[in-house]
Every structure is written in structure tokens, then in C-alpha cells.
Short mmCIF file of C-alpha atoms in Angstrom, two decimals:
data_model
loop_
_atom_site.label_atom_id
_atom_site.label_comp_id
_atom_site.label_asym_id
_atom_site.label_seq_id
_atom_site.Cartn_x
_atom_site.Cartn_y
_atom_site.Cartn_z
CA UNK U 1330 38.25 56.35 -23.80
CA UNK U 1331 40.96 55.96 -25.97
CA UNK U 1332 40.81 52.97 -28.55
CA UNK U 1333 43.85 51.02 -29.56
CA UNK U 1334 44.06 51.15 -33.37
CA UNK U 1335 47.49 49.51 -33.57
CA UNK U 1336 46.88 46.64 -35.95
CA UNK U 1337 44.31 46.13 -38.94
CA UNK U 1338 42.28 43.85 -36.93
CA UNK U 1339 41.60 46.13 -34.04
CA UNK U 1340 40.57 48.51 -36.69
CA UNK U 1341 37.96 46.06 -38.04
CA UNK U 1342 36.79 45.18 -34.55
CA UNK U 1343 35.81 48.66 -34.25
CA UNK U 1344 34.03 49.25 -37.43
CA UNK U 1345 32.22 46.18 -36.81
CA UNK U 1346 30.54 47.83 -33.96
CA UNK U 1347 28.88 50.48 -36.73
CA UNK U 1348 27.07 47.63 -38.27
CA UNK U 1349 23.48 48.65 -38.82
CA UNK U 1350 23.87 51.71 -36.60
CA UNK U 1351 24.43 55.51 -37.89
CA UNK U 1352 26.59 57.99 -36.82
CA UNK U 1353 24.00 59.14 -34.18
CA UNK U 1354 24.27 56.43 -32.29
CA UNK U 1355 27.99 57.22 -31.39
CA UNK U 1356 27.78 61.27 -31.75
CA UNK U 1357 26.88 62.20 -27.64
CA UNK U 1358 23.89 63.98 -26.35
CA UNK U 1359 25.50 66.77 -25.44
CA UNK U 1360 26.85 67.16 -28.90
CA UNK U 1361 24.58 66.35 -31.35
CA UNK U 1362 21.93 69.69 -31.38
CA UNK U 1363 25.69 71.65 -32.16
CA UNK U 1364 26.61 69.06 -34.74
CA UNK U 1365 23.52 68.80 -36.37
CA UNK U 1366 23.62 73.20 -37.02
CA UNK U 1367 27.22 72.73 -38.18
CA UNK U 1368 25.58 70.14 -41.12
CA UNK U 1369 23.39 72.25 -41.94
CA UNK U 1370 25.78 75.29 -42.20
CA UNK U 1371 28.18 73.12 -44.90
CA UNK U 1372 25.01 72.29 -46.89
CA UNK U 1373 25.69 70.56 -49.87
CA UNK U 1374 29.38 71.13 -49.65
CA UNK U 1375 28.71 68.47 -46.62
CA UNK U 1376 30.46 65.14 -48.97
CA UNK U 1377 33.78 65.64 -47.61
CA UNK U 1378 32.93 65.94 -44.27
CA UNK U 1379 31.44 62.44 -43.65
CA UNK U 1380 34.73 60.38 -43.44
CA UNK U 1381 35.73 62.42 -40.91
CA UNK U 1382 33.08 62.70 -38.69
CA UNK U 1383 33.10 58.61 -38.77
CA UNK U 1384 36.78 58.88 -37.78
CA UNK U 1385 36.25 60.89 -35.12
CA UNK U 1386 32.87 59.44 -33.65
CA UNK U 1387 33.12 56.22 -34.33
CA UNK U 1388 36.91 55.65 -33.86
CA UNK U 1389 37.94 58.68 -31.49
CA UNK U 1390 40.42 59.88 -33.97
CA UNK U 1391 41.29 64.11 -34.27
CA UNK U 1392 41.52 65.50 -38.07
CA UNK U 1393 44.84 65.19 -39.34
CA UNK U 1394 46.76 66.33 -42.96
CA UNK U 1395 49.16 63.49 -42.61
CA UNK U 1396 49.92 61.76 -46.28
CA UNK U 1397 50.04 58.19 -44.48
CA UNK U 1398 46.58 56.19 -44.23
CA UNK U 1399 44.09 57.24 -41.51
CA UNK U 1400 45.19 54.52 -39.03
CA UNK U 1401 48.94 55.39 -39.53
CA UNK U 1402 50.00 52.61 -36.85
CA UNK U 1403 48.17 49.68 -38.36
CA UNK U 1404 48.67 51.34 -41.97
CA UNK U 1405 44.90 50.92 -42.77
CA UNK U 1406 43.29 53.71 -44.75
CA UNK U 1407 39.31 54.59 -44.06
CA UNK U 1408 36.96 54.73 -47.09
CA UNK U 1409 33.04 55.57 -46.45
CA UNK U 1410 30.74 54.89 -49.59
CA UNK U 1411 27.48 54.78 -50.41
CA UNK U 1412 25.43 52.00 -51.50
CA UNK U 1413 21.81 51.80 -53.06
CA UNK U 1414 19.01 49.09 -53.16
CA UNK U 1415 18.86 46.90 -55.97
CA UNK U 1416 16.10 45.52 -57.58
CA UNK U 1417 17.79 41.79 -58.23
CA UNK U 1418 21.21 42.39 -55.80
CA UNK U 1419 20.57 43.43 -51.99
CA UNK U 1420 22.61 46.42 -52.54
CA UNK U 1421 25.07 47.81 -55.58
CA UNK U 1422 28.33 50.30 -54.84
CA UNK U 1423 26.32 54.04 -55.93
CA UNK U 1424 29.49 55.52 -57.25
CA UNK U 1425 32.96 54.93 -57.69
CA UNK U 1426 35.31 54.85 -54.64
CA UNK U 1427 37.87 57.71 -54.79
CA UNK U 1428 41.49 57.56 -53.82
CA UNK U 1429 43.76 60.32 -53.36
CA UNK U 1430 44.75 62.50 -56.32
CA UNK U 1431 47.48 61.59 -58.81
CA UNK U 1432 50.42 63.69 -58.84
CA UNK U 1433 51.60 63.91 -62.45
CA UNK U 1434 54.90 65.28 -61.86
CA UNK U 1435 55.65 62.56 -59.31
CA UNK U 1436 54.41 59.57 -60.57
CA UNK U 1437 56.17 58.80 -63.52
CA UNK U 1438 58.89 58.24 -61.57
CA UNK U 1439 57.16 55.31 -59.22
CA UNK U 1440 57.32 51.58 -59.65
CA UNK U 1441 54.11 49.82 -59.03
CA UNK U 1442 55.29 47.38 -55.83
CA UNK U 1443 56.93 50.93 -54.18
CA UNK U 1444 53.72 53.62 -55.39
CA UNK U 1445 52.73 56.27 -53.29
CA UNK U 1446 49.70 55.00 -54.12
CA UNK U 1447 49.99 51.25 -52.28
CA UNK U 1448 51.89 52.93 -49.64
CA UNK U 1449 48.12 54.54 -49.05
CA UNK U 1450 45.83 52.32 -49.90
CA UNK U 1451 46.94 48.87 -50.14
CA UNK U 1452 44.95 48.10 -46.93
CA UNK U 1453 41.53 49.55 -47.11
CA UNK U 1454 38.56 49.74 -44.61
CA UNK U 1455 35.42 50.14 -46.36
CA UNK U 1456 32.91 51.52 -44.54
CA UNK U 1457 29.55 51.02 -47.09
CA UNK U 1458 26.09 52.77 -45.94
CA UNK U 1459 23.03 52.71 -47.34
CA UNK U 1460 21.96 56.26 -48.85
CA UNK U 1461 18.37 57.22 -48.77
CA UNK U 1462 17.11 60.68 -50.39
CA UNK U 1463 15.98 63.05 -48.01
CA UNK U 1464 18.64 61.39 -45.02
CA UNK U 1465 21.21 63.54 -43.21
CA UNK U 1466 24.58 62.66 -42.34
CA UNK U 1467 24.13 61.18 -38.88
CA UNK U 1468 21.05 58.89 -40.41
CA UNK U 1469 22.84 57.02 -42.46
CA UNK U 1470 22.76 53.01 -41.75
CA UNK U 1471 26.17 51.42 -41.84
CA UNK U 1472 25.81 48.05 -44.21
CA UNK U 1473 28.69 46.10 -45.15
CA UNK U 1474 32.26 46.90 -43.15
CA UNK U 1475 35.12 44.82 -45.24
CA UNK U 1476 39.10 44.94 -44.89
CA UNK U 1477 40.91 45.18 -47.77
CA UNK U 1478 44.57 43.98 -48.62
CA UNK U 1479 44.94 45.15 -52.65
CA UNK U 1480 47.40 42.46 -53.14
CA UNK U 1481 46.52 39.70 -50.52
CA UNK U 1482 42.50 39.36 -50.65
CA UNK U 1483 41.81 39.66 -54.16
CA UNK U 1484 42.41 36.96 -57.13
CA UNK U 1485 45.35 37.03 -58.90
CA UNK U 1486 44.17 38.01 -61.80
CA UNK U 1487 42.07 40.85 -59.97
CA UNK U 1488 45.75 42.21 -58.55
CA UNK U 1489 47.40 42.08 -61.55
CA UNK U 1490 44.67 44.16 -63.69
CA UNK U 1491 44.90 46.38 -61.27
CA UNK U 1492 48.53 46.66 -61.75
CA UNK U 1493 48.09 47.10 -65.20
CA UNK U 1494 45.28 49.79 -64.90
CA UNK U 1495 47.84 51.45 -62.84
CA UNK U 1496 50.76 51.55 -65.18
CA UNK U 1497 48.52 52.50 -68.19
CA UNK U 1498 47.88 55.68 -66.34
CA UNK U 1499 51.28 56.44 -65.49
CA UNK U 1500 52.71 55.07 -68.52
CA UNK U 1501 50.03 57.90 -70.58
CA UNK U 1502 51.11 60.67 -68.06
CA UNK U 1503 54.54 59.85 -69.03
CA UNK U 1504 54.10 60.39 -72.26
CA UNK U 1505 52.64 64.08 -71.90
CA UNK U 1506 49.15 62.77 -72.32
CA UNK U 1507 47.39 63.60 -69.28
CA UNK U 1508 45.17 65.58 -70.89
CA UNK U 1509 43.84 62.70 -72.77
CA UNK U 1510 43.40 60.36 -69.60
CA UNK U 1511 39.84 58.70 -69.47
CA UNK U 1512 38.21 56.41 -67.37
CA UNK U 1513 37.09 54.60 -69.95
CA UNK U 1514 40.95 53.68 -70.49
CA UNK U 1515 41.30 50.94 -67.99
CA UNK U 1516 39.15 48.51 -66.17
CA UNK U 1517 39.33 48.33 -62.26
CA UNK U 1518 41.33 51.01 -61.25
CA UNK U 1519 40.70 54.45 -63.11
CA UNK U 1520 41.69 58.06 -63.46
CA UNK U 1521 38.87 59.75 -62.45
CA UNK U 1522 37.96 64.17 -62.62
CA UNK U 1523 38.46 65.64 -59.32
CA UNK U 1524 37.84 69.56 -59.34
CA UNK U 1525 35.19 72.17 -58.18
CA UNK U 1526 34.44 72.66 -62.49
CA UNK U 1527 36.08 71.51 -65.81
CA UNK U 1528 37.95 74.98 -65.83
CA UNK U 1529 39.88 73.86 -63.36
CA UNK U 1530 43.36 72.79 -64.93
CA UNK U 1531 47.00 71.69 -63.92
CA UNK U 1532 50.19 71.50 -65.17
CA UNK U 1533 51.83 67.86 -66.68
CA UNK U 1534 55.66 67.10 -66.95
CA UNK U 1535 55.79 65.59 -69.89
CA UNK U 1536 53.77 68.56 -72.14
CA UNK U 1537 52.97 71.84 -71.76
CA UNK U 1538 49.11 71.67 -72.39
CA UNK U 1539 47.11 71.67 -69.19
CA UNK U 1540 45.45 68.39 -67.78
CA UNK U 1541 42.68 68.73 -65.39
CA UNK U 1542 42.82 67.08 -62.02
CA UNK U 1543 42.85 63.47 -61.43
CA UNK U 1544 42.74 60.83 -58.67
CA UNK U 1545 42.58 57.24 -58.79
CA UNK U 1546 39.25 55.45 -57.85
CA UNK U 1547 37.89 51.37 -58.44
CA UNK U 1548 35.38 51.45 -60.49
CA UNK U 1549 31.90 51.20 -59.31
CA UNK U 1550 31.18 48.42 -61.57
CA UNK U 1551 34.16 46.40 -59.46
CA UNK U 1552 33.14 48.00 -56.01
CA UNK U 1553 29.57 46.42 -56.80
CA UNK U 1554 31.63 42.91 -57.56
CA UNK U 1555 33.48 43.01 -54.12
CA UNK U 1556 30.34 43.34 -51.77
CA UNK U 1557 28.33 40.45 -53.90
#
């Protein structure tokens, strides 16, 4: 059956059905003893992979390349996370929540309000599970489901640190100092490694020494803050 993902909400109606299930309980019968080898196969190269089994099992979608968010129609991009226990919080964010990488020769070129990267992103649906050591793929519980406007559910203030997280990165790429990005250089939103190894270099506009690889992520410090 064929699920009508036309709209943000419909989105969120189906990703509340994942609620304290895993992905087994949506992968079929006939499927899972062939889907279960093919995890195995990817090993720990398996990270990548989870997103998109969730968008296909969960919300009947086929992998795409497309640069628009996952649900193209209702503009909603999918984000899967981890969480962990906590011993004085129910659960904490595990890790910071990854965006898509930051083209340096592009982006100093972008305005904040018109970014490639709110074109993406500004409505996100976070899928958070609960990792366990010694899980697989299809094991892991399904937690918290939230939908995310970037402008229109968080404070103010939240929005507009954001904003200004954002142009500090462009504003240091524009000044040929990619290199020299950090995540230590901003406070929500950050700039955060994204290659196989730190040999693993690029090109900036602005200088000619190499930068290495870079997407945006939120912070795990301010994922933790938006599930309390």
C-alpha cells in the first residue's frame, strides 16, 4: 500500500506508528532472513544504511539521490539518532545530529533566510531510538518521534543563535579559513569532520590550503535540550 506523504502531518502520523516498535516489526517475513545477511555483509560500515531502511520499511519510500528533503512533497527531511539512558534524565541525544555537508565554494554566496541549508532542513523529522550494545539494526526501539520547524518551533532566541552559528561558519569560509573551522566555534549549530580519515582534504575558495570535509550538525548538548 502506498502511503500519502503529502503534508508534514501525514508524515508525523506515520512515524508515530514506530513508537516503541523496531524496524522488525515493519520489515515482512518473507524478507527479513535476506535482510538480516545483507546487515551482516555491510558490518560496521552498516551507520549509513539505517535511515534508509526506516524510509523504506517504515514509510514505503525507494532510495533516492535527490538534493530536496526525503519527503520532497511535504518538504520534511528524515533524521534517525540515537539516544542513551541517563542516570538523572530518561534519555540524552548520544551524538550530534548530522546535516548534509557544507559546500565551501557555494556557500559564501547564500543568505541565511534563502540557504541551501533551510531549503533542507528547516522541517525536520526526528526519529530518536534507543541504542543498546550488542543490538542490530532491526532491534532498535523507536523512543521519541518530534517534528521540527527550525524557525517556527523553537524560541526566538534559539532561531536566532542558530542563525548566527550559521553565518560564523560561512562568514570564516569566506575568509579562506576553512581550514581553521571548529566546532568549538559556535554553539547550536556546528561544523562538524565528515570523512573516512583526517587525510582526507578539499579544496576552499577563498585560500589555497586544503580544508577537510565539513557538514553542519546541532550539537548534542542542544539535541539533549530538545527531547527534555
Amino acid at each position: 500500500m502506498t502511503l500519502r506523504l503529502d503534508s508534514p502531518a501525514r508524515v508525523f502520523e506515520v512515524a508515530k506508528t514506530a513508537k516503541n516498535k523496531t524496524l522488525k516489526n515493519f520489515v515482512p517475513q518473507e524478507e527479513l532472513e535476506s535482510l538480516e545477511r545483507q546487515i551482516f555483509a555491510w558490518g560496521s560500515k552498516h551507520k549509513g544504511h539505517f535511515g534508509e531502511l526506516v524510509e523504506k520499511y517504515v514509510f514505503g519510500l525507494a532510495k533516492n539521490n535527490r538534493s530536496e528533503a526525503d519527503f520532497f512533497e511535504a518538504k520534511v527531511e528524515l533524521k534517525t539518532t540515537p539516544l542513551r539512558r541517563h542516570s538523572t534524565k530518561k534519555f540524552v541525544a548520544k551524538e550530534r545530529l548530522v546535516f548534509s555537508m557544507i559546500d565551501y565554494d557555494a556557500i559564501i554566496n547564500e543568505r541565511w533566510d534563502t540557504s541551501t541549508f533551510l531549503q533542507k532542513n528547516r522541517m525536520i523529522l526526528i526519529m530518536f531510538y534507543l541504542f543498546e550494545l550488542g543490538q542490530g539494526l532491526l532491534d532498535y526501539e523507536f523512543k521519541i518521534v518530534k517534528l521540527l520547524d527550525l524557525l517556527d518551533d523553537l524560541s526566538v532566541q534559539d532561531v536566532e543563535q542558530i542563525r548566527k552559528d550559521w553565518q560564523f561558519i560561512v562568514d570564516k569560509i569566506g575568509r579562506g579559513q576553512a581550514h581553521l573551522l571548529s566546532e568549538g566555534d559556535t554553539f547550536y549549530l556546528g561544523a562538524c569532520t565528515k570523512a573516512a580519515n583526517s587525510r582526507v582534504v578539499r579544496d576552499q575558495p577563498k585560500a589555497r590550503i586544503p580544508a577537510k570535509p565539513r557538514a553542519f550538525s546541532l550539537k548534542q548538548s542542544y539535541l539533549t535540550y530538545l527531547i527534555q
